[in-house]
CSV table of C-alpha atoms and ligand atoms in Angstrom, one decimal:
chain,number,residue,atom,x,y,z
A,1,MET,CA,152.1,216.3,102.9
A,2,THR,CA,152.5,212.6,102.3
A,3,ARG,CA,150.9,210.2,104.6
A,4,PRO,CA,153.1,208.4,107.1
A,5,HIS,CA,153.8,204.8,106.3
A,6,ILE,CA,152.4,202.9,109.1
A,7,VAL,CA,153.2,199.2,109.6
A,8,ALA,CA,151.6,196.8,112.1
A,9,ILE,CA,153.8,194.1,113.6
A,10,LEU,CA,151.6,191.2,114.8
A,11,LEU,CA,153.3,188.8,117.2
A,12,ALA,CA,152.3,185.2,116.8
A,13,ALA,CA,155.5,183.3,117.5
A,14,GLY,CA,154.7,182.3,121.2
A,15,GLN,CA,154.0,178.7,122.4
A,16,GLY,CA,151.0,179.6,124.5
A,17,THR,CA,152.2,177.5,127.3
A,18,ARG,CA,149.8,178.9,129.9
A,19,ALA,CA,146.8,178.5,127.7
A,20,GLY,CA,147.3,174.8,127.1
A,21,GLY,CA,145.1,173.3,124.4
A,22,GLY,CA,147.6,171.4,122.3
A,23,VAL,CA,148.3,174.1,119.7
A,24,PRO,CA,149.7,177.5,120.2
A,25,LYS,CA,146.8,179.8,121.3
A,26,GLN,CA,146.9,182.0,118.1
A,27,TYR,CA,145.8,179.0,116.2
A,28,ARG,CA,142.9,178.2,118.3
A,29,THR,CA,139.4,179.1,117.2
A,30,ILE,CA,137.0,181.6,118.9
A,31,ALA,CA,133.5,181.9,117.4
A,32,GLY,CA,134.4,180.0,114.3
A,33,LYS,CA,137.6,182.1,113.5
A,34,SER,CA,141.2,181.6,114.5
A,35,VAL,CA,142.7,184.0,117.1
A,36,LEU,CA,145.2,185.0,114.5
A,37,GLY,CA,142.4,185.6,111.9
A,38,HIS,CA,140.5,187.9,114.3
A,39,ALA,CA,143.7,189.9,115.0
A,40,VAL,CA,144.7,190.3,111.4
A,41,GLY,CA,141.2,191.4,110.5
A,42,ALA,CA,141.0,193.9,113.2
A,43,LEU,CA,144.3,195.6,112.0
A,44,ALA,CA,143.5,195.3,108.3
A,45,GLN,CA,140.2,197.1,108.6
A,46,HIS,CA,141.8,200.3,109.8
A,47,PRO,CA,142.3,202.7,106.9
A,48,ALA,CA,145.8,203.9,108.1
A,49,ILE,CA,147.3,200.4,108.1
A,50,LYS,CA,148.4,199.2,104.7
A,51,ARG,CA,151.0,196.6,105.7
A,52,ILE,CA,150.9,193.8,108.4
A,53,ILE,CA,154.0,191.8,109.3
A,54,VAL,CA,153.0,188.7,111.1
A,55,VAL,CA,155.8,187.2,113.2
A,56,ILE,CA,155.4,183.4,113.4
A,57,GLY,CA,157.2,180.4,114.8
A,58,GLU,CA,159.7,178.4,112.7
A,59,GLY,CA,157.9,176.4,109.9
A,60,GLN,CA,154.4,177.9,110.7
A,61,GLU,CA,153.9,179.8,107.5
A,62,ILE,CA,151.3,177.4,106.0
A,63,ASP,CA,149.3,177.2,109.3
A,64,ALA,CA,149.5,181.0,109.8
A,65,LYS,CA,148.3,181.7,106.2
A,66,ALA,CA,145.4,179.4,106.7
A,67,ALA,CA,144.5,180.9,110.1
A,68,ALA,CA,144.8,184.5,108.8
A,69,GLY,CA,142.3,183.7,106.0
A,70,ASN,CA,141.5,185.9,103.0
A,71,ILE,CA,142.3,189.5,103.7
A,72,THR,CA,142.1,192.3,101.1
A,73,GLY,CA,143.3,195.9,101.1
A,74,VAL,CA,146.5,195.3,103.1
A,75,SER,CA,149.8,193.5,102.3
A,76,LEU,CA,150.6,190.5,104.6
A,77,ASP,CA,154.1,189.3,105.3
A,78,TYR,CA,155.3,186.6,107.4
A,79,VAL,CA,158.7,186.5,109.2
A,80,THR,CA,160.1,184.0,111.7
A,81,GLY,CA,160.3,185.2,115.3
A,82,GLY,CA,162.7,184.3,118.1
A,83,ALA,CA,162.7,182.5,121.5
A,84,THR,CA,161.4,185.5,123.5
A,85,ARG,CA,158.8,188.1,122.7
A,86,ARG,CA,161.6,190.8,122.4
A,87,GLU,CA,163.4,188.8,119.8
A,88,SER,CA,160.1,188.3,117.9
A,89,VAL,CA,159.5,192.0,117.9
A,90,HIS,CA,163.1,192.5,116.8
A,91,ALA,CA,162.5,190.3,113.7
A,92,GLY,CA,159.4,192.2,112.9
A,93,LEU,CA,161.2,195.5,113.2
A,94,ARG,CA,163.8,194.4,110.7
A,95,ALA,CA,161.1,193.5,108.3
A,96,ALA,CA,159.4,196.9,108.8
A,97,GLU,CA,162.4,198.8,107.5
A,98,GLY,CA,161.2,202.0,105.7
A,99,ALA,CA,158.1,202.4,108.1
A,100,ASP,CA,157.6,205.9,109.7
A,101,MET,CA,155.5,204.4,112.5
A,102,VAL,CA,154.8,200.9,113.7
A,103,LEU,CA,152.1,199.4,115.9
A,104,ILE,CA,153.4,196.3,117.8
A,105,HIS,CA,150.5,194.1,118.8
A,106,ASP,CA,150.0,190.7,120.5
A,107,SER,CA,147.9,188.3,118.4
A,108,ALA,CA,146.8,187.0,121.9
A,109,ARG,CA,144.7,190.3,122.1
A,110,PRO,CA,142.6,189.6,118.9
A,111,PHE,CA,139.6,191.9,119.6
A,112,LEU,CA,141.0,195.2,118.7
A,113,PRO,CA,138.6,198.2,118.5
A,114,SER,CA,139.4,200.7,115.7
A,115,SER,CA,139.0,203.5,118.2
A,116,VAL,CA,142.1,202.4,120.1
A,117,ILE,CA,144.2,202.6,116.9
A,118,ASP,CA,142.7,206.1,116.3
A,119,ARG,CA,143.8,207.2,119.8
A,120,LEU,CA,147.3,205.7,119.4
A,121,LEU,CA,147.9,207.5,116.1
A,122,ALA,CA,146.6,210.7,117.5
A,123,ALA,CA,149.0,210.5,120.4
A,124,LEU,CA,151.9,209.9,117.9
A,125,GLN,CA,151.3,213.3,116.5
A,126,VAL,CA,152.8,214.6,119.8
A,127,TYR,CA,154.7,211.8,121.4
A,128,ASP,CA,157.3,209.3,120.2
A,129,ALA,CA,155.4,206.4,121.6
A,130,ALA,CA,152.0,205.5,123.0
A,131,THR,CA,150.4,202.6,124.8
A,132,PRO,CA,146.8,201.8,125.8
A,133,VAL,CA,146.3,201.2,129.5
A,134,LEU,CA,143.4,200.5,131.7
A,135,PRO,CA,143.1,201.7,135.3
A,136,VAL,CA,143.3,199.2,138.1
A,137,VAL,CA,139.9,199.0,139.8
A,138,ASP,CA,140.5,196.4,142.5
A,139,THR,CA,142.3,197.1,145.8
A,140,MET,CA,145.9,196.2,145.2
A,141,VAL,CA,148.0,194.5,147.9
A,142,ARG,CA,151.3,192.8,148.2
A,143,GLY,CA,151.2,189.4,149.8
A,144,ASN,CA,152.8,186.1,150.4
A,145,ASP,CA,150.0,183.8,151.6
A,146,ILE,CA,149.5,186.5,154.2
A,147,LEU,CA,148.1,189.9,153.4
A,148,GLY,CA,150.8,192.5,153.1
A,149,ASP,CA,150.8,196.3,152.4
A,150,VAL,CA,148.1,198.0,150.3
A,151,VAL,CA,149.6,199.4,147.1
A,152,ASP,CA,148.2,202.8,146.3
A,153,ARG,CA,146.2,202.2,143.1
A,154,ASP,CA,146.1,205.8,142.0
A,155,HIS,CA,148.2,206.1,138.9
A,156,LEU,CA,148.5,202.3,138.6
A,157,TYR,CA,147.5,200.8,135.2
A,158,ARG,CA,147.3,197.7,133.3
A,159,VAL,CA,149.3,197.8,130.0
A,160,GLN,CA,147.8,196.6,126.7
A,161,THR,CA,148.8,196.4,123.1
A,162,PRO,CA,149.0,197.6,120.3
A,163,GLN,CA,151.7,200.0,121.3
A,164,ALA,CA,152.6,202.7,118.8
A,165,PHE,CA,156.1,204.0,118.0
A,166,ARG,CA,157.9,206.3,115.7
A,167,TYR,CA,160.1,203.6,113.9
A,168,ALA,CA,163.5,205.1,114.6
A,169,ILE,CA,162.7,205.4,118.3
A,170,ILE,CA,161.6,201.8,118.8
A,171,VAL,CA,164.5,200.5,116.7
A,172,GLU,CA,166.9,202.5,118.9
A,173,ALA,CA,165.3,201.1,122.1
A,174,HIS,CA,165.7,197.5,120.9
A,175,ASP,CA,169.2,198.0,119.6
A,176,ASN,CA,170.4,199.5,122.9
A,177,TRP,CA,168.4,197.2,125.2
A,178,SER,CA,170.6,195.9,128.1
A,179,GLY,CA,167.9,195.4,130.8
A,180,ALA,CA,168.5,192.5,133.2
A,181,ASN,CA,165.0,191.0,132.9
A,182,GLU,CA,163.3,190.0,129.7
A,183,PRO,CA,160.8,192.9,128.9
A,184,THR,CA,157.1,191.9,128.6
A,185,ASP,CA,156.3,194.8,126.2
A,186,ASP,CA,158.1,197.4,124.1
A,187,ALA,CA,156.9,200.6,125.8
A,188,GLN,CA,159.0,199.8,128.8
A,189,MET,CA,162.0,199.5,126.5
A,190,VAL,CA,161.4,202.9,125.0
A,191,ARG,CA,161.0,204.4,128.5
A,192,ALA,CA,164.3,202.7,129.6
A,193,ALA,CA,165.9,204.4,126.6
A,194,GLY,CA,164.9,207.8,128.2
A,195,ARG,CA,161.9,208.5,126.0
A,196,GLU,CA,158.4,209.5,127.0
A,197,VAL,CA,155.5,207.1,126.3
A,198,ALA,CA,152.0,208.6,126.2
A,199,LEU,CA,149.2,206.7,128.0
A,200,ILE,CA,146.0,206.4,126.1
A,201,ASP,CA,142.7,204.8,127.1
A,202,GLY,CA,142.7,201.0,126.4
A,203,ASP,CA,139.6,198.7,126.0
A,204,ILE,CA,138.3,195.7,127.9
A,205,MET,CA,138.0,194.0,124.5
A,206,LEU,CA,141.8,194.0,124.4
A,207,GLU,CA,142.3,191.6,127.5
A,208,LYS,CA,145.0,189.1,126.6
A,209,LEU,CA,144.1,185.5,126.1
A,210,THR,CA,146.5,183.8,128.5
A,211,VAL,CA,145.0,181.0,130.5
A,212,PRO,CA,142.3,178.4,129.5
A,213,ALA,CA,139.4,180.4,131.2
A,214,ASP,CA,140.2,183.4,128.9
A,215,PHE,CA,139.2,181.3,125.9
A,216,VAL,CA,135.9,180.2,127.5
A,217,GLN,CA,135.1,183.7,128.4
A,218,ALA,CA,136.0,185.1,124.9
A,219,GLU,CA,133.9,182.5,123.2
A,220,HIS,CA,131.0,183.2,125.5
A,221,ARG,CA,131.4,187.0,124.9
A,222,LEU,CA,131.2,186.6,121.1
A,223,THR,CA,128.6,183.9,120.6
A,224,SER,CA,126.2,184.0,123.6
A,225,ALA,CA,123.8,186.8,124.5
A,226,ARG,CA,123.7,189.6,122.0
A,227,SER,CA,121.9,192.9,122.5
A,228,THR,CA,120.0,194.8,119.9
A,229,ARG,CA,121.0,198.5,119.5
A,230,VAL,CA,119.1,201.1,117.5
A,231,GLY,CA,120.6,204.3,116.3
A,232,MET,CA,119.2,207.2,114.3
A,233,GLY,CA,120.7,209.8,112.0
A,234,TYR,CA,119.6,213.0,110.4
A,235,ASP,CA,121.4,215.3,107.9
A,236,VAL,CA,120.6,218.2,105.5
A,237,HIS,CA,122.5,219.5,102.6
A,238,ARG,CA,121.8,222.6,100.4
A,239,LEU,CA,120.8,222.1,96.8
A,240,VAL,CA,122.8,224.4,94.4
A,241,ALA,CA,123.5,224.7,90.7
A,242,ASP,CA,126.7,223.3,89.2
A,243,GLU,CA,127.1,220.5,91.8
A,244,GLU,CA,126.8,216.8,91.3
A,245,LEU,CA,123.9,215.0,93.1
A,246,TRP,CA,125.0,212.0,95.1
A,247,LEU,CA,122.3,210.0,97.0
A,248,CYS,CA,122.8,206.5,98.6
A,249,GLY,CA,126.3,206.2,97.0
A,250,MET,CA,124.9,206.9,93.5
A,251,GLN,CA,125.2,209.8,91.2
A,252,ILE,CA,121.7,211.0,90.2
A,253,GLN,CA,121.1,213.1,87.0
A,254,HIS,CA,119.4,216.4,88.2
A,255,ASP,CA,119.7,220.0,87.4
A,256,LYS,CA,121.0,220.8,90.9
A,257,GLY,CA,123.4,219.0,93.3
A,258,LEU,CA,124.1,219.0,97.0
A,259,SER,CA,126.9,221.2,98.3
A,260,GLY,CA,129.1,220.2,101.3
A,261,HIS,CA,132.6,219.4,102.2
A,262,SER,CA,132.6,215.8,101.0
A,263,ASP,CA,130.3,214.6,98.0
A,264,ALA,CA,127.4,215.8,100.4
A,265,ASP,CA,125.5,212.5,100.0
A,266,VAL,CA,123.0,213.4,102.6
A,267,ALA,CA,121.4,209.9,102.7
A,268,LEU,CA,124.7,208.2,103.5
A,269,HIS,CA,125.6,210.8,106.1
A,270,ALA,CA,122.4,210.1,107.9
A,271,LEU,CA,123.0,206.4,107.6
A,272,VAL,CA,126.6,206.7,109.1
A,273,ASP,CA,125.3,208.7,112.0
A,274,ALA,CA,122.6,206.1,112.6
A,275,ILE,CA,125.2,203.4,112.8
A,276,LEU,CA,127.5,205.4,114.9
A,277,GLY,CA,124.6,206.2,117.1
A,278,ALA,CA,123.8,202.6,117.6
A,279,LEU,CA,127.5,202.1,118.7
A,280,ALA,CA,127.4,205.2,120.8
A,281,GLU,CA,130.6,206.2,119.0
A,282,GLY,CA,130.0,209.9,118.4
A,283,ASP,CA,128.9,211.4,115.1
A,284,ILE,CA,130.2,211.6,111.5
A,285,GLY,CA,131.9,215.0,112.2
A,286,SER,CA,133.9,213.6,115.1
A,287,HIS,CA,135.2,210.8,112.9
A,288,PHE,CA,135.7,212.8,109.7
A,289,PRO,CA,136.2,216.5,110.7
A,290,PRO,CA,135.0,218.9,107.9
A,291,SER,CA,138.1,221.0,108.8
A,292,ASP,CA,140.3,218.1,107.7
A,293,PRO,CA,141.3,218.7,104.0
A,294,GLN,CA,141.5,215.0,103.2
A,295,TRP,CA,137.7,214.7,103.3
A,296,ARG,CA,137.2,217.6,100.7
A,297,GLY,CA,135.2,215.9,97.9
A,298,ALA,CA,135.5,212.6,99.5
A,299,ALA,CA,133.1,209.8,98.4
A,300,SER,CA,130.8,209.3,101.4
A,301,SER,CA,131.0,205.5,100.8
A,302,ARG,CA,134.3,205.7,102.6
A,303,PHE,CA,132.5,206.9,105.7
A,304,VAL,CA,130.0,204.0,105.5
A,305,GLU,CA,133.0,201.5,105.2
A,306,HIS,CA,134.4,203.1,108.3
A,307,ALA,CA,131.2,202.7,110.2
A,308,ARG,CA,130.8,199.1,109.1
A,309,ALA,CA,134.4,198.3,110.1
A,310,LEU,CA,133.6,199.8,113.6
A,311,VAL,CA,130.7,197.4,113.9
A,312,GLU,CA,132.7,194.4,112.8
A,313,ALA,CA,135.6,195.2,115.1
A,314,ARG,CA,133.1,194.9,118.0
A,315,GLY,CA,132.0,191.5,116.7
A,316,GLY,CA,128.6,193.1,115.7
A,317,THR,CA,126.3,192.8,112.7
A,318,ILE,CA,124.0,195.2,111.0
A,319,ALA,CA,120.6,193.7,111.2
A,320,HIS,CA,118.7,196.4,109.2
A,321,VAL,CA,118.8,200.0,108.0
A,322,ASP,CA,116.0,202.2,107.0
A,323,VAL,CA,116.6,205.5,105.2
A,324,THR,CA,114.1,208.2,104.3
A,325,ILE,CA,115.1,210.9,101.8
A,326,ILE,CA,113.0,214.1,102.1
A,327,CYS,CA,112.8,216.1,98.9
A,328,GLU,CA,110.4,217.4,96.2
A,329,ALA,CA,112.8,216.5,93.4
A,330,PRO,CA,114.4,214.4,92.0
A,331,LYS,CA,111.9,211.5,92.3
A,332,ILE,CA,113.6,208.7,94.2
A,333,GLY,CA,111.2,205.9,93.1
A,334,PRO,CA,113.1,205.2,89.8
A,335,HIS,CA,116.4,204.8,91.7
A,336,ARG,CA,115.1,203.0,94.7
A,337,SER,CA,116.1,199.4,93.9
A,338,ALA,CA,119.6,200.4,92.6
A,339,MET,CA,120.1,202.4,95.8
A,340,ARG,CA,119.1,199.4,97.9
A,341,VAL,CA,121.6,197.3,96.2
A,342,ARG,CA,124.4,199.9,96.4
A,343,VAL,CA,123.8,200.4,100.2
A,344,SER,CA,123.7,196.7,100.8
A,345,GLU,CA,127.0,196.3,99.0
A,346,LEU,CA,128.6,199.0,101.2
A,347,LEU,CA,127.3,197.5,104.3
A,348,GLY,CA,128.0,193.8,103.3
A,349,ILE,CA,124.4,192.8,104.0
A,350,ASP,CA,121.5,191.4,102.1
A,351,PRO,CA,119.5,194.0,100.2
A,352,ARG,CA,116.4,192.7,102.0
A,353,ARG,CA,117.9,194.2,105.1
A,354,VAL,CA,118.0,197.6,103.5
A,355,SER,CA,115.0,200.0,103.2
A,356,ILE,CA,115.0,203.2,101.2
A,357,LYS,CA,112.0,205.4,101.4
A,358,ALA,CA,111.2,209.0,100.1
A,359,THR,CA,108.8,211.6,100.9
A,360,THR,CA,107.9,215.2,100.0
A,361,THR,CA,106.9,217.8,102.6
A,362,GLU,CA,103.9,219.0,100.6
A,363,ARG,CA,106.0,221.9,99.3
A,364,LEU,CA,106.5,223.2,102.9
A,365,GLY,CA,109.7,224.3,104.4
A,366,PHE,CA,113.3,224.3,102.8
A,367,ALA,CA,112.8,220.8,101.3
A,368,GLY,CA,109.5,221.8,99.9
A,369,ARG,CA,111.0,224.9,98.3
A,370,GLY,CA,113.8,222.8,96.8
A,371,GLU,CA,116.5,224.6,98.8
A,372,GLY,CA,117.9,221.4,100.3
A,373,ILE,CA,117.4,217.7,100.7
A,374,ALA,CA,117.1,216.1,104.2
A,375,ALA,CA,117.5,212.5,105.1
A,376,GLN,CA,116.8,210.4,108.2
A,377,ALA,CA,118.1,206.9,108.9
A,378,VAL,CA,117.6,204.2,111.6
A,379,ALA,CA,120.1,201.4,111.9
A,380,THR,CA,119.6,198.3,114.0
A,381,LEU,CA,122.7,196.4,115.1
A,382,SER,CA,123.3,193.2,116.9
A,383,LEU,CA,126.2,193.4,119.3
A,384,PRO,CA,127.8,191.0,121.7
A,385,GLU,CA,126.5,191.6,125.2
A,386,GLY,CA,128.5,193.6,127.6
A,387,PHE,CA,129.3,196.8,125.7
B,401,LIG,N1,155.3,186.0,121.4
B,401,LIG,C1,156.1,185.9,120.3
B,401,LIG,N2,157.3,185.3,120.3
B,401,LIG,C2,157.7,184.8,121.5
B,401,LIG,C3,156.9,184.9,122.7
B,401,LIG,C4,155.7,185.5,122.5
B,401,LIG,O1,155.7,186.4,119.2
B,401,LIG,N3,158.9,184.2,121.6
B,401,LIG,C5,153.9,186.6,121.2
B,401,LIG,C6,152.8,185.7,121.5
B,401,LIG,O2,152.5,184.9,120.3
B,401,LIG,C7,151.7,186.6,122.0
B,401,LIG,C8,152.4,187.8,122.6
B,401,LIG,O3,153.8,187.7,122.2
B,401,LIG,O4,150.9,187.0,121.0
B,401,LIG,C9,152.3,187.9,124.1
B,401,LIG,O5,152.9,186.9,124.8
B,401,LIG,P1,152.3,185.8,125.7
B,401,LIG,O6,150.9,186.1,126.1
B,401,LIG,O7,153.3,185.5,126.8
B,401,LIG,O8,152.1,184.5,124.7
B,401,LIG,P2,152.9,183.2,124.8
B,401,LIG,O9,154.4,183.4,125.0
B,401,LIG,O10,152.6,182.5,123.5
B,401,LIG,O11,152.3,182.4,126.0
B,401,LIG,P3,152.9,181.7,127.2
B,401,LIG,O12,153.8,182.8,127.8
B,401,LIG,O13,151.8,181.3,128.1
B,401,LIG,O14,153.7,180.6,126.7
B,402,LIG,MG1,155.0,184.3,126.9
């Protein structure tokens, strides 16, 4: 089965009138990076997204390219939007011709967790369209200076982006739109066309930057108090003949290798679980199910890249990792410094923040008998406060 072609349409053609500040809000800076740059980066880091179409205002291409910064691994195109959000989306949809699925996202919601994209794409397996929402928690009332009726908040939600659609469905909804009011999102247009839109869990990080106070709050969230999180990981793989031995992202010459669904790099698996643990984002099996054939023989470096991207999407950094490999043979010492460099490259951190250790078990237990190799890891992350 070929992978669906998924295109992200990132809207950045608005004026940002309510935000004030002199320049359109997508070109303002939060924590040293433009709003547009944060948004492009968050979409680009997701492995399913290979193309991003940024919808910009007339004549803004140079500013937009500068704001988006240097992004690798994804193709970035710029198209000119229209006077309304709906027209801007329409311009993006025309440029996305050939896509199987599209994610339509407001650049004004720059802090997009990868897990939201995962949930949207999972929903598209079943539905034609999906949108993230958050439940309303406050008491809801009507009013006009004077308190009116309470609105039942059960089944009442706040709608966010990105919204995900099968391409043909969203094009049909836009082509046939004849609503009296200008729509504020695309899911309502698909619903108006008689289609079902799935609701998936949104995220508070996706709050839209609309008024000046939102910028103050976002800057504060990203740059002020940070909390330290520690996660641990543990993994074991069986040692067998006729397998390659991969440890810490390196192939090691040995008379046996580790067996498993992926390349069975036990050290990287423990490391990924440690990072996921610090994020409280499940474990490696929940992100890369062993039952999924696409991970058969996969390089475990991909799992590390995914974990790293999750940290970055939360505005976090990896402060330190400590990995212990437990085996009688091979000897790890001769490979230790190369392993440190390899792991530091995968994590995008200085090798001095990577510790690789090894121990035997005095010939006791499965590791002592050479039946398998175990690994433990601890990861220390620094995350913006409030998660
Ligand atoms: N947008 C767009 N084209 C438009 C209007 C809006 O691409 N003609 C985009 C905005 O850039 C934003 C998203 O749609 O990322 C959500 O819109 P909104 O928050 O209303 O942004 P603005 O229209 O820029 O702000 P304002 O309404 O305060 O002027
Ligand atoms: Mg607007």
